[in-house]
CSV table of C-alpha atoms and ligand atoms in Angstrom, one decimal:
chain,number,residue,atom,x,y,z
A,8,MET,CA,0.4,8.0,26.4
A,9,ALA,CA,2.4,9.0,23.4
A,10,LYS,CA,0.6,11.1,20.9
A,11,GLN,CA,-0.6,9.2,17.9
A,12,LYS,CA,1.1,10.2,14.7
A,13,THR,CA,-1.0,8.2,12.3
A,14,VAL,CA,-4.6,7.6,11.4
A,15,TYR,CA,-6.4,5.0,9.4
A,16,ILE,CA,-8.3,6.3,6.4
A,17,CYS,CA,-10.8,4.4,4.4
A,18,GLN,CA,-9.6,4.4,0.7
A,19,GLU,CA,-13.2,4.2,-0.5
A,20,CYS,CA,-14.9,7.1,1.3
A,21,GLY,CA,-12.2,8.9,3.2
A,22,ASN,CA,-13.6,8.1,6.6
A,23,GLU,CA,-11.0,8.5,9.4
A,24,SER,CA,-10.5,6.2,12.3
A,25,ALA,CA,-8.0,6.0,15.2
A,26,LYS,CA,-7.9,2.2,15.0
A,27,TRP,CA,-7.7,-0.2,12.1
A,28,MET,CA,-11.1,-1.8,11.4
A,29,GLY,CA,-12.1,-4.6,9.1
A,30,GLN,CA,-15.2,-2.8,7.9
A,31,CYS,CA,-15.6,0.9,7.3
A,32,SER,CA,-18.3,2.3,9.7
A,33,ALA,CA,-19.3,4.9,7.1
A,34,CYS,CA,-19.4,3.1,3.7
A,35,LYS,CA,-19.5,-0.5,5.0
A,36,GLN,CA,-16.8,-1.6,2.6
A,37,TRP,CA,-14.4,-4.3,3.9
A,38,ASN,CA,-10.6,-4.1,4.1
A,39,THR,CA,-10.4,-0.5,3.0
A,40,TYR,CA,-8.5,1.1,6.0
A,41,VAL,CA,-4.9,2.1,5.3
A,42,GLU,CA,-2.6,3.8,7.8
A,43,GLU,CA,-1.5,7.3,6.9
A,44,ILE,CA,0.6,9.9,8.6
A,45,LYS,CA,-1.4,12.6,10.3
A,46,VAL,CA,-0.8,15.9,8.5
A,47,LYS,CA,-1.4,19.1,10.5
A,48,THR,CA,-3.5,21.5,8.5
A,49,ARG,CA,-2.7,25.2,8.9
A,50,ASN,CA,-5.5,27.6,9.7
A,51,ARG,CA,-5.5,30.1,7.0
A,52,ALA,CA,-6.9,33.5,8.1
A,53,SER,CA,-7.9,34.7,4.7
A,54,ASN,CA,-7.1,34.2,1.0
A,55,ASN,CA,-4.8,37.2,1.1
A,56,ASP,CA,-2.2,35.3,3.2
A,57,ILE,CA,-1.6,32.8,0.5
A,58,GLU,CA,1.7,33.5,-1.2
A,59,ILE,CA,1.6,33.5,-4.9
A,60,LYS,CA,4.5,31.5,-6.2
A,61,ASN,CA,3.4,30.3,-9.6
A,62,LYS,CA,1.6,32.4,-12.1
A,63,PRO,CA,-0.5,31.2,-15.0
A,64,GLN,CA,1.6,31.5,-18.2
A,65,LYS,CA,0.9,31.4,-21.9
A,66,LEU,CA,2.1,28.1,-23.5
A,67,SER,CA,4.1,30.0,-26.1
A,68,THR,CA,6.1,31.9,-23.4
A,69,ILE,CA,7.2,28.9,-21.5
A,70,ALA,CA,10.9,28.2,-22.0
A,71,MET,CA,11.7,24.5,-22.5
A,72,ASN,CA,14.8,23.0,-21.1
A,73,LYS,CA,15.5,19.8,-22.8
A,74,GLU,CA,15.8,17.1,-20.1
A,75,LYS,CA,19.2,15.7,-19.6
A,76,ARG,CA,19.5,12.0,-20.2
A,77,ILE,CA,22.1,9.4,-19.2
A,78,LEU,CA,22.4,6.5,-21.7
A,79,THR,CA,22.8,3.1,-19.9
A,80,ASN,CA,24.4,1.6,-23.1
A,81,ILE,CA,22.0,-1.4,-22.7
A,82,SER,CA,20.1,-0.5,-25.8
A,83,GLU,CA,17.0,-2.6,-25.0
A,84,LEU,CA,16.7,-0.7,-21.7
A,85,ASP,CA,17.4,2.7,-23.2
A,86,ARG,CA,14.7,2.1,-25.7
A,87,VAL,CA,12.1,1.2,-23.1
A,88,LEU,CA,13.1,4.3,-21.0
A,89,GLY,CA,12.5,6.5,-24.0
A,90,GLY,CA,16.2,7.2,-24.8
A,91,GLY,CA,18.0,6.8,-21.5
A,92,ILE,CA,17.6,7.8,-17.9
A,93,VAL,CA,16.2,11.3,-17.3
A,94,ASN,CA,17.9,13.3,-14.6
A,95,GLY,CA,15.9,13.4,-11.4
A,96,SER,CA,13.3,10.8,-12.6
A,97,LEU,CA,11.7,8.2,-10.5
A,98,THR,CA,11.3,4.8,-12.2
A,99,LEU,CA,9.5,1.8,-10.8
A,100,VAL,CA,10.7,-1.6,-12.0
A,101,GLY,CA,8.1,-4.2,-11.2
A,102,GLY,CA,7.9,-8.0,-11.8
A,103,ASP,CA,7.5,-11.4,-10.2
A,104,PRO,CA,10.1,-12.4,-7.6
A,105,GLY,CA,13.1,-14.1,-9.3
A,106,ILE,CA,12.4,-12.7,-12.8
A,107,GLY,CA,15.7,-10.8,-12.9
A,108,LYS,CA,15.0,-7.2,-11.7
A,109,SER,CA,18.1,-7.1,-9.4
A,110,THR,CA,20.2,-8.7,-12.1
A,111,LEU,CA,19.1,-6.1,-14.7
A,112,LEU,CA,19.8,-3.2,-12.4
A,113,LEU,CA,23.1,-4.5,-11.3
A,114,GLN,CA,24.2,-4.9,-14.9
A,115,MET,CA,23.0,-1.3,-15.5
A,116,CYS,CA,25.3,-0.3,-12.6
A,117,GLN,CA,28.2,-1.7,-14.5
A,118,THR,CA,27.6,0.3,-17.7
A,119,LEU,CA,26.9,3.5,-15.7
A,120,CYS,CA,30.1,3.1,-13.6
A,121,ALA,CA,32.1,2.6,-16.8
A,122,LYS,CA,30.9,6.1,-17.7
A,123,ASP,CA,32.1,7.6,-14.4
A,124,ILE,CA,28.6,7.9,-13.0
A,125,HIS,CA,28.3,7.5,-9.3
A,126,VAL,CA,25.6,4.9,-8.4
A,127,LEU,CA,24.3,4.0,-4.9
A,128,TYR,CA,22.7,0.6,-4.7
A,129,ILE,CA,20.5,0.2,-1.5
A,130,SER,CA,19.5,-3.3,-0.9
A,131,GLY,CA,17.1,-4.4,1.8
A,132,GLU,CA,17.0,-8.0,0.5
A,133,GLU,CA,20.5,-9.3,0.1
A,134,SER,CA,23.6,-9.0,2.2
A,135,LEU,CA,26.8,-7.2,0.9
A,136,GLY,CA,28.4,-10.6,0.4
A,137,GLN,CA,25.5,-11.9,-1.7
A,138,ILE,CA,25.5,-8.8,-3.9
A,139,LYS,CA,29.3,-9.0,-4.3
A,140,MET,CA,29.0,-12.6,-5.3
A,141,ARG,CA,26.4,-11.9,-7.9
A,142,ALA,CA,28.3,-8.8,-9.1
A,143,ASP,CA,31.4,-11.0,-9.6
A,144,ARG,CA,29.4,-13.5,-11.6
A,145,LEU,CA,28.0,-10.7,-13.8
A,146,GLY,CA,31.4,-9.1,-14.1
A,147,VAL,CA,30.4,-5.9,-12.3
A,148,ASN,CA,33.4,-4.2,-10.8
A,149,GLY,CA,32.9,-0.5,-11.0
A,150,GLU,CA,34.8,1.9,-8.6
A,151,ASN,CA,31.9,4.2,-8.8
A,152,LEU,CA,29.4,1.7,-7.3
A,153,THR,CA,28.5,2.0,-3.6
A,154,LEU,CA,26.5,-0.7,-1.9
A,155,TYR,CA,24.5,-0.1,1.2
A,156,THR,CA,22.3,-2.7,3.0
A,157,GLU,CA,19.6,-1.0,5.1
A,158,THR,CA,15.9,-1.2,5.5
A,159,ASN,CA,15.3,2.0,7.6
A,160,LEU,CA,14.1,4.9,5.5
A,161,THR,CA,15.7,7.6,7.6
A,162,LEU,CA,19.1,6.0,7.4
A,163,CYS,CA,18.8,5.5,3.7
A,164,THR,CA,17.8,9.1,3.0
A,165,ASN,CA,20.7,10.3,5.2
A,166,VAL,CA,23.1,8.3,3.1
A,167,ILE,CA,21.6,9.5,-0.1
A,168,ASN,CA,21.9,13.1,1.1
A,169,ASP,CA,25.5,12.6,2.2
A,170,LEU,CA,26.8,10.8,-0.9
A,171,LYS,CA,24.6,12.7,-3.5
A,172,PRO,CA,25.1,10.0,-6.2
A,173,SER,CA,23.7,10.5,-9.7
A,174,VAL,CA,21.7,7.3,-9.7
A,175,VAL,CA,20.1,5.5,-6.7
A,176,ILE,CA,18.7,2.0,-6.9
A,177,VAL,CA,16.4,0.8,-4.1
A,178,ASP,CA,15.9,-2.9,-4.0
A,179,SER,CA,13.1,-3.5,-3.0
A,180,ILE,CA,10.5,-1.0,-1.9
A,181,GLN,CA,8.7,-3.7,0.1
A,182,THR,CA,11.6,-4.1,2.4
A,183,ILE,CA,12.2,-0.5,3.3
A,184,TYR,CA,10.2,0.9,6.2
A,185,SER,CA,9.5,4.3,7.7
A,186,ASP,CA,9.6,4.8,11.5
A,187,GLU,CA,6.7,7.1,11.5
A,188,ILE,CA,4.2,4.4,10.4
A,189,THR,CA,3.5,1.4,12.6
A,190,SER,CA,2.3,-1.0,10.0
A,191,ALA,CA,4.7,-3.6,8.6
A,192,ALA,CA,7.1,-3.0,5.8
A,193,GLY,CA,5.5,-3.8,2.5
A,194,SER,CA,2.1,-2.6,3.5
A,195,VAL,CA,0.3,0.0,1.3
A,196,SER,CA,0.9,2.8,3.8
A,197,GLN,CA,4.6,2.0,4.1
A,198,VAL,CA,5.4,1.7,0.4
A,199,ARG,CA,3.5,4.9,-0.3
A,200,GLU,CA,5.4,6.8,2.4
A,201,VAL,CA,8.8,5.5,1.4
A,202,THR,CA,8.1,6.2,-2.3
A,203,SER,CA,7.0,9.8,-1.6
A,204,SER,CA,10.2,10.4,0.6
A,205,LEU,CA,12.4,9.0,-2.2
A,206,MET,CA,10.6,11.2,-4.7
A,207,LYS,CA,11.2,14.3,-2.7
A,208,ILE,CA,14.9,13.5,-2.6
A,209,ALA,CA,15.0,12.5,-6.3
A,210,LYS,CA,13.4,15.7,-7.4
A,211,GLY,CA,15.2,17.9,-4.9
A,212,LEU,CA,18.7,16.8,-5.7
A,213,GLY,CA,18.2,15.7,-9.3
A,214,ILE,CA,19.0,12.1,-8.5
A,215,SER,CA,17.6,9.5,-10.9
A,216,THR,CA,16.0,6.8,-8.7
A,217,PHE,CA,15.1,3.3,-9.6
A,218,ILE,CA,12.7,1.5,-7.2
A,219,VAL,CA,12.3,-2.3,-7.4
A,220,GLY,CA,8.8,-3.5,-6.6
A,221,HIS,CA,7.7,-7.1,-6.3
A,222,VAL,CA,4.3,-7.9,-7.9
A,223,THR,CA,1.8,-9.5,-5.6
A,224,LYS,CA,-0.2,-12.6,-6.4
A,225,GLU,CA,-3.0,-10.5,-7.8
A,226,GLY,CA,-0.6,-9.0,-10.4
A,227,SER,CA,-0.3,-5.5,-8.9
A,228,ILE,CA,2.7,-3.8,-7.3
A,229,ALA,CA,2.3,-3.8,-3.5
A,230,GLY,CA,-1.5,-4.0,-3.4
A,231,PRO,CA,-3.7,-1.8,-5.5
A,232,ARG,CA,-1.1,-0.3,-7.8
A,233,VAL,CA,-0.5,2.5,-5.2
A,234,LEU,CA,2.8,3.6,-6.6
A,235,GLU,CA,2.1,3.9,-10.3
A,236,HIS,CA,0.6,7.4,-10.2
A,237,MET,CA,3.4,8.7,-8.0
A,238,VAL,CA,6.4,7.8,-10.2
A,239,ASP,CA,7.4,9.0,-13.6
A,240,THR,CA,8.0,5.7,-15.3
A,241,VAL,CA,6.7,2.2,-14.6
A,242,LEU,CA,8.5,-0.7,-16.2
A,243,TYR,CA,7.3,-4.3,-15.9
A,244,PHE,CA,9.8,-7.1,-16.3
A,245,GLU,CA,7.9,-10.2,-17.4
A,246,GLY,CA,8.4,-13.7,-18.7
A,247,VAL,CA,7.9,-17.3,-17.8
A,248,ARG,CA,10.4,-18.4,-15.4
A,249,SER,CA,10.9,-21.8,-17.2
A,250,ALA,CA,11.6,-20.0,-20.5
A,251,SER,CA,14.7,-18.0,-20.6
A,252,TYR,CA,13.5,-14.9,-22.4
A,253,ARG,CA,12.3,-11.8,-20.5
A,254,ILE,CA,10.4,-8.8,-21.7
A,255,LEU,CA,10.8,-5.4,-20.3
A,256,ARG,CA,7.7,-3.3,-20.9
A,257,ALA,CA,6.9,0.4,-20.2
A,258,VAL,CA,3.5,0.7,-18.7
A,259,LYS,CA,3.7,4.4,-18.0
A,260,ASN,CA,6.4,6.8,-19.2
A,261,ARG,CA,6.3,10.6,-18.7
A,262,PHE,CA,9.4,10.9,-20.9
A,263,GLY,CA,8.7,8.6,-23.8
A,264,SER,CA,6.4,6.2,-25.5
A,265,THR,CA,4.9,3.2,-23.7
A,266,ASN,CA,4.9,1.2,-26.9
A,267,GLU,CA,8.4,0.0,-26.5
A,268,ILE,CA,9.6,-3.3,-25.2
A,269,GLY,CA,13.0,-4.7,-24.6
A,270,VAL,CA,13.8,-8.4,-25.0
A,271,PHE,CA,16.4,-10.1,-22.9
A,272,GLU,CA,17.6,-13.6,-22.4
A,273,MET,CA,18.6,-14.9,-19.0
A,274,ARG,CA,21.9,-16.7,-19.3
A,275,ASP,CA,24.3,-18.1,-16.7
A,276,LYS,CA,26.3,-14.8,-16.9
A,277,GLY,CA,23.2,-12.6,-16.5
A,278,LEU,CA,20.8,-11.0,-18.9
A,279,GLU,CA,21.7,-10.6,-22.5
A,280,GLU,CA,20.0,-8.4,-25.0
A,281,VAL,CA,18.0,-10.1,-27.8
A,282,PRO,CA,18.2,-7.6,-30.7
A,283,ASN,CA,16.2,-9.8,-33.0
A,284,PRO,CA,13.4,-11.4,-31.0
A,285,SER,CA,11.6,-12.9,-34.1
A,286,GLU,CA,14.6,-14.9,-35.0
A,287,TYR,CA,14.9,-16.0,-31.4
A,288,MET,CA,11.3,-17.1,-31.2
A,289,LEU,CA,11.5,-19.2,-34.3
A,290,THR,CA,14.7,-21.1,-33.5
A,291,GLY,CA,14.1,-24.8,-33.4
A,292,ARG,CA,10.9,-24.6,-35.4
A,293,PRO,CA,10.0,-27.9,-37.1
A,294,ILE,CA,10.1,-27.7,-40.9
A,295,ASP,CA,7.5,-29.6,-43.0
A,296,CYS,CA,5.5,-30.6,-40.0
A,297,ALA,CA,1.7,-30.6,-39.9
A,298,GLY,CA,0.2,-28.3,-37.3
A,299,SER,CA,3.0,-25.6,-37.3
A,300,ILE,CA,2.3,-22.1,-38.7
A,301,VAL,CA,4.2,-18.9,-38.4
A,302,SER,CA,2.3,-15.8,-37.7
A,303,CYS,CA,3.1,-12.3,-36.5
A,304,CYS,CA,2.0,-10.4,-33.4
A,305,MET,CA,2.9,-6.8,-32.3
A,306,GLU,CA,4.8,-6.2,-29.1
A,307,GLY,CA,4.3,-2.5,-28.7
A,308,SER,CA,5.6,-1.1,-31.9
A,309,ARG,CA,7.8,-4.1,-32.7
A,310,PRO,CA,6.6,-6.9,-34.9
A,311,MET,CA,7.4,-10.3,-33.5
A,312,LEU,CA,7.1,-13.6,-35.5
A,313,VAL,CA,5.7,-16.5,-33.5
A,314,GLU,CA,5.1,-20.1,-34.2
A,315,VAL,CA,1.5,-21.3,-33.6
A,316,GLN,CA,1.3,-25.1,-33.1
A,317,ALA,CA,-1.8,-27.2,-33.1
A,318,LEU,CA,-2.3,-30.9,-32.4
A,319,MET,CA,-5.6,-32.7,-33.2
A,320,SER,CA,-5.8,-36.2,-31.9
A,321,SER,CA,-8.8,-38.5,-31.9
A,322,THR,CA,-10.5,-38.5,-28.5
A,323,ASN,CA,-11.0,-41.5,-26.4
A,324,PHE,CA,-13.9,-40.0,-24.4
A,325,GLY,CA,-17.3,-38.7,-25.3
A,326,MET,CA,-16.2,-35.1,-24.5
A,327,PRO,CA,-13.2,-33.9,-26.6
A,328,ARG,CA,-10.5,-31.9,-24.7
A,329,ARG,CA,-9.8,-28.4,-25.7
A,330,ASN,CA,-6.6,-26.8,-24.6
A,331,ALA,CA,-4.9,-23.4,-25.3
A,332,THR,CA,-1.4,-22.4,-24.0
A,333,GLY,CA,-0.2,-18.9,-24.6
A,334,THR,CA,-3.4,-17.7,-26.2
A,335,ASP,CA,-7.0,-17.1,-25.2
A,336,TYR,CA,-8.9,-20.4,-24.7
A,337,ASN,CA,-12.3,-18.9,-25.6
A,338,ARG,CA,-10.9,-17.5,-28.8
A,339,VAL,CA,-9.6,-20.9,-29.8
A,340,VAL,CA,-12.9,-22.6,-29.1
A,341,LEU,CA,-14.6,-19.8,-31.2
A,342,LEU,CA,-12.2,-20.3,-34.1
A,343,MET,CA,-12.8,-24.1,-34.0
A,344,ALA,CA,-16.6,-23.4,-34.2
A,345,VAL,CA,-16.0,-21.3,-37.3
A,346,LEU,CA,-14.0,-24.2,-38.9
A,347,GLU,CA,-16.8,-26.6,-38.1
A,348,LYS,CA,-19.7,-24.5,-39.3
A,349,LYS,CA,-18.1,-22.7,-42.3
A,350,LEU,CA,-15.8,-25.4,-43.6
A,351,GLY,CA,-17.6,-28.5,-42.4
A,352,MET,CA,-14.6,-29.9,-40.5
A,353,GLN,CA,-15.8,-32.5,-38.0
A,354,LEU,CA,-13.7,-31.5,-35.0
A,355,ALA,CA,-16.0,-32.9,-32.4
A,356,SER,CA,-14.3,-36.3,-32.2
A,357,TYR,CA,-10.8,-34.8,-31.8
A,358,ASP,CA,-9.0,-33.5,-28.7
A,359,SER,CA,-7.3,-30.2,-29.7
A,360,TYR,CA,-4.3,-28.5,-28.3
A,361,VAL,CA,-3.1,-25.1,-29.4
A,362,ASN,CA,0.2,-23.7,-28.2
A,363,ILE,CA,2.3,-20.5,-28.9
A,364,ALA,CA,5.8,-21.8,-29.0
A,365,GLY,CA,8.5,-20.2,-26.8
A,366,GLY,CA,6.2,-19.5,-23.8
A,367,LEU,CA,4.9,-16.2,-25.2
A,368,LYS,CA,1.4,-15.0,-24.3
A,369,VAL,CA,-0.4,-13.5,-27.2
A,370,THR,CA,-4.0,-12.4,-27.2
A,371,GLU,CA,-3.9,-10.3,-30.4
A,372,PRO,CA,-6.7,-11.1,-32.9
A,373,ALA,CA,-4.1,-10.9,-35.7
A,374,LEU,CA,-3.1,-14.5,-34.8
A,375,ASP,CA,-6.6,-15.9,-35.5
A,376,LEU,CA,-5.9,-16.9,-39.1
A,377,GLY,CA,-2.7,-18.5,-38.0
A,378,ILE,CA,-4.5,-20.5,-35.3
A,379,ILE,CA,-7.2,-21.7,-37.8
A,380,CYS,CA,-4.6,-22.8,-40.4
A,381,ALA,CA,-2.6,-24.6,-37.7
A,382,ILE,CA,-5.7,-26.5,-36.6
A,383,ALA,CA,-6.7,-27.3,-40.1
A,384,SER,CA,-3.1,-28.4,-41.0
A,385,SER,CA,-3.0,-30.8,-38.0
A,386,PHE,CA,-6.5,-32.0,-38.7
A,387,LYS,CA,-5.7,-32.8,-42.4
A,388,ASN,CA,-2.2,-33.9,-41.5
A,389,ILE,CA,-0.8,-31.8,-44.3
A,390,SER,CA,2.2,-29.5,-43.7
A,391,VAL,CA,2.3,-25.9,-44.8
A,392,ASP,CA,5.1,-24.4,-46.8
A,393,PRO,CA,7.6,-23.2,-44.1
A,394,LYS,CA,8.3,-20.0,-46.0
A,395,THR,CA,4.7,-18.9,-45.7
A,396,ILE,CA,3.5,-16.5,-43.0
A,397,ILE,CA,-0.2,-16.2,-42.2
A,398,MET,CA,-1.9,-13.4,-40.3
A,399,GLY,CA,-5.4,-11.8,-40.0
A,400,GLU,CA,-8.3,-11.5,-37.7
A,401,VAL,CA,-11.2,-14.0,-38.3
A,402,GLY,CA,-14.8,-13.0,-37.8
A,403,LEU,CA,-17.7,-15.2,-36.9
A,404,THR,CA,-18.8,-15.7,-40.5
A,405,GLY,CA,-15.4,-16.9,-41.5
A,406,GLU,CA,-14.3,-13.6,-43.1
A,407,VAL,CA,-10.7,-12.5,-42.8
A,408,ARG,CA,-10.5,-8.9,-41.5
A,409,GLY,CA,-7.7,-6.4,-41.7
A,410,ILE,CA,-5.1,-5.9,-39.0
A,411,THR,CA,-3.1,-2.9,-37.9
A,412,MET,CA,0.5,-2.2,-39.0
A,413,ALA,CA,0.4,-4.8,-41.7
A,414,GLU,CA,3.3,-3.3,-43.6
A,415,LYS,CA,5.6,-3.4,-40.6
A,416,ARG,CA,4.7,-7.1,-40.0
A,417,ILE,CA,5.3,-8.0,-43.7
A,418,ILE,CA,8.7,-6.2,-43.8
A,419,GLU,CA,9.7,-8.2,-40.6
A,420,SER,CA,8.6,-11.4,-42.3
A,421,LYS,CA,10.6,-10.7,-45.4
A,422,LYS,CA,13.7,-9.9,-43.3
A,423,LEU,CA,13.5,-13.4,-41.8
A,424,GLY,CA,13.3,-15.1,-45.2
A,425,PHE,CA,9.6,-15.6,-45.7
A,426,LYS,CA,8.5,-15.7,-49.4
A,427,LYS,CA,4.8,-15.6,-49.1
A,428,CYS,CA,2.4,-13.8,-46.9
A,429,ILE,CA,-1.3,-14.6,-46.5
A,430,ILE,CA,-3.3,-11.6,-45.2
A,431,SER,CA,-6.7,-10.0,-45.4
A,432,LYS,CA,-7.6,-8.4,-48.7
A,433,ALA,CA,-8.3,-5.2,-46.9
A,434,ASN,CA,-4.6,-5.0,-46.0
A,435,VAL,CA,-3.1,-5.7,-49.4
A,436,LYS,CA,-3.9,-2.3,-51.0
A,437,GLY,CA,-0.9,0.0,-51.2
A,438,ILE,CA,1.6,-2.6,-50.0
A,439,ASP,CA,4.4,-3.2,-52.4
A,440,ILE,CA,7.3,-5.0,-50.9
A,441,GLU,CA,9.9,-6.6,-53.1
A,442,GLY,CA,10.9,-10.2,-52.3
A,443,ILE,CA,7.7,-11.4,-50.7
A,444,GLU,CA,4.5,-12.3,-52.4
A,445,VAL,CA,1.5,-10.8,-50.5
A,446,ILE,CA,-1.7,-12.7,-51.1
A,447,GLY,CA,-5.0,-11.1,-50.0
A,448,VAL,CA,-7.8,-13.4,-48.9
A,449,GLU,CA,-11.5,-12.6,-48.1
A,450,ASN,CA,-12.3,-15.6,-46.0
A,451,VAL,CA,-10.9,-18.7,-44.3
A,452,ALA,CA,-11.8,-21.0,-47.1
A,453,GLN,CA,-9.7,-19.0,-49.6
A,454,ALA,CA,-6.8,-19.0,-47.2
A,455,LEU,CA,-6.9,-22.8,-46.7
A,456,GLN,CA,-7.2,-23.3,-50.5
A,457,ILE,CA,-3.9,-21.4,-50.9
A,458,ILE,CA,-1.9,-23.3,-48.3
A,459,PHE,CA,-3.0,-26.8,-49.0
B,2,LIG,P1,17.0,-11.8,-9.6
B,2,LIG,O1,17.6,-10.7,-10.3
B,2,LIG,O2,17.5,-12.0,-8.2
B,2,LIG,O3,15.4,-11.6,-9.5
B,2,LIG,P2,14.5,-10.5,-8.8
B,2,LIG,O4,15.4,-9.4,-8.3
B,2,LIG,O5,13.6,-10.1,-9.8
B,2,LIG,O6,13.8,-11.2,-7.7
B,2,LIG,O7,17.1,-13.0,-10.5
B,2,LIG,C1,17.2,-14.2,-10.0
B,2,LIG,C2,17.1,-15.3,-11.0
B,2,LIG,O8,17.9,-15.2,-12.1
B,2,LIG,C3,17.6,-16.5,-10.3
B,2,LIG,O9,16.5,-17.5,-10.2
B,2,LIG,C4,18.7,-17.1,-11.0
B,2,LIG,C5,18.7,-16.3,-12.3
B,2,LIG,N1,20.0,-15.9,-12.7
B,2,LIG,C6,20.6,-16.5,-13.8
B,2,LIG,O10,20.0,-17.4,-14.4
B,2,LIG,N2,21.9,-16.1,-14.3
B,2,LIG,C7,22.5,-15.1,-13.6
B,2,LIG,O11,23.6,-14.8,-14.0
B,2,LIG,C8,21.9,-14.5,-12.5
B,2,LIG,C9,22.6,-13.4,-11.8
B,2,LIG,C10,20.7,-14.9,-12.1
B,3,LIG,MG1,15.9,-9.1,-6.3
């Protein structure tokens, strides 16, 4: 019988087993066994045998080499990466299938090739013909781009070692498999092994590597987020497939801030950058319509104006319907309770629908006052001045509380032509922006008095 090269290890308690089992015999947890390659441990005779390679050093004596970066010239992507691709870094690009990961990376190939940077694109998902077809559609035609379709890890690493490109793209990690592990491609043990092999090459040869990872139904990349701690940067590409905008978000970045987002729009000729997302989100907004309010949320360090819509219609049943799209349902119900109790609005005989236009998902409390005003506007059937922006957190007693980065949000509102801003009194102090009237309110009643 061939000697077994792998063992199954319980991820909860570390118990080892020769076979896969549903339940761990030691800690009794279910579904915790993952196949791993058996590592031979060396017998060390004594501590004296250990070679000393690294010595402790004083922080002040460490020489710093500034990391070399390659700009992709897609400014939204460069920003999220923290100022370009770092040499020898490993980046994971995650997202739902079909969201546009391959498209984004192929477009990146084009801009890199234009700068004479050699890129190797390894695809385990599509045939050469398919990639060529997509590349033609996107206008990608670089001489420096090499395509390779393979799913075997050893063959892939051989090709990388031979070609020694500057950038490697692996699309996707779930399709590449290592011979040494018997479990199927895409399993936790496979993706971990493949990633660690790619990392060794990336660090060894100084090749910047991008790994595409599909997100599973539970919202994690290939099971329990096994890859995130191994790689340098984790980017998530998100968006609603029916809406055309896409947001690229850094979840982890060893070379930059994780506050940055990049906004793209999926067009028939690929992804296009959206340099001004607020303007994009507000296009098509109804003017002088009851139930429509503009508020501002923060996406990382960028303010983004959004339209909050509410519709109140008398209910035909004993139990009114409550619905919230793009925001937290429980929060909306709570805000409606504040309106009923503190302002005496009888909402019980109305069905209510709240929607954040554009398919965006916002759970930030800064939108509270906007939601309340939209509901009140629809309830009273009175429209609100379209040049007024409303933001602030609302507490259970109906007080309007301060929000973070108020100045940034107000500046963004002014840029988009808003003339009046209703915000918590706590935020008004020290803000002096020309061209926009900033009105501080203490509670919801005051805010409603100003807008109606
Ligand atoms: P893709 O990059 O293949 O997604 P992923 O790699 O994340 O699975 O994107 C595929 C979707 O994008 C597909 O549904 C069609 C759409 N698309 C466009 O709308 N325009 C385009 O130019 C391209 C290339 C794709
Ligand atoms: Mg793809």
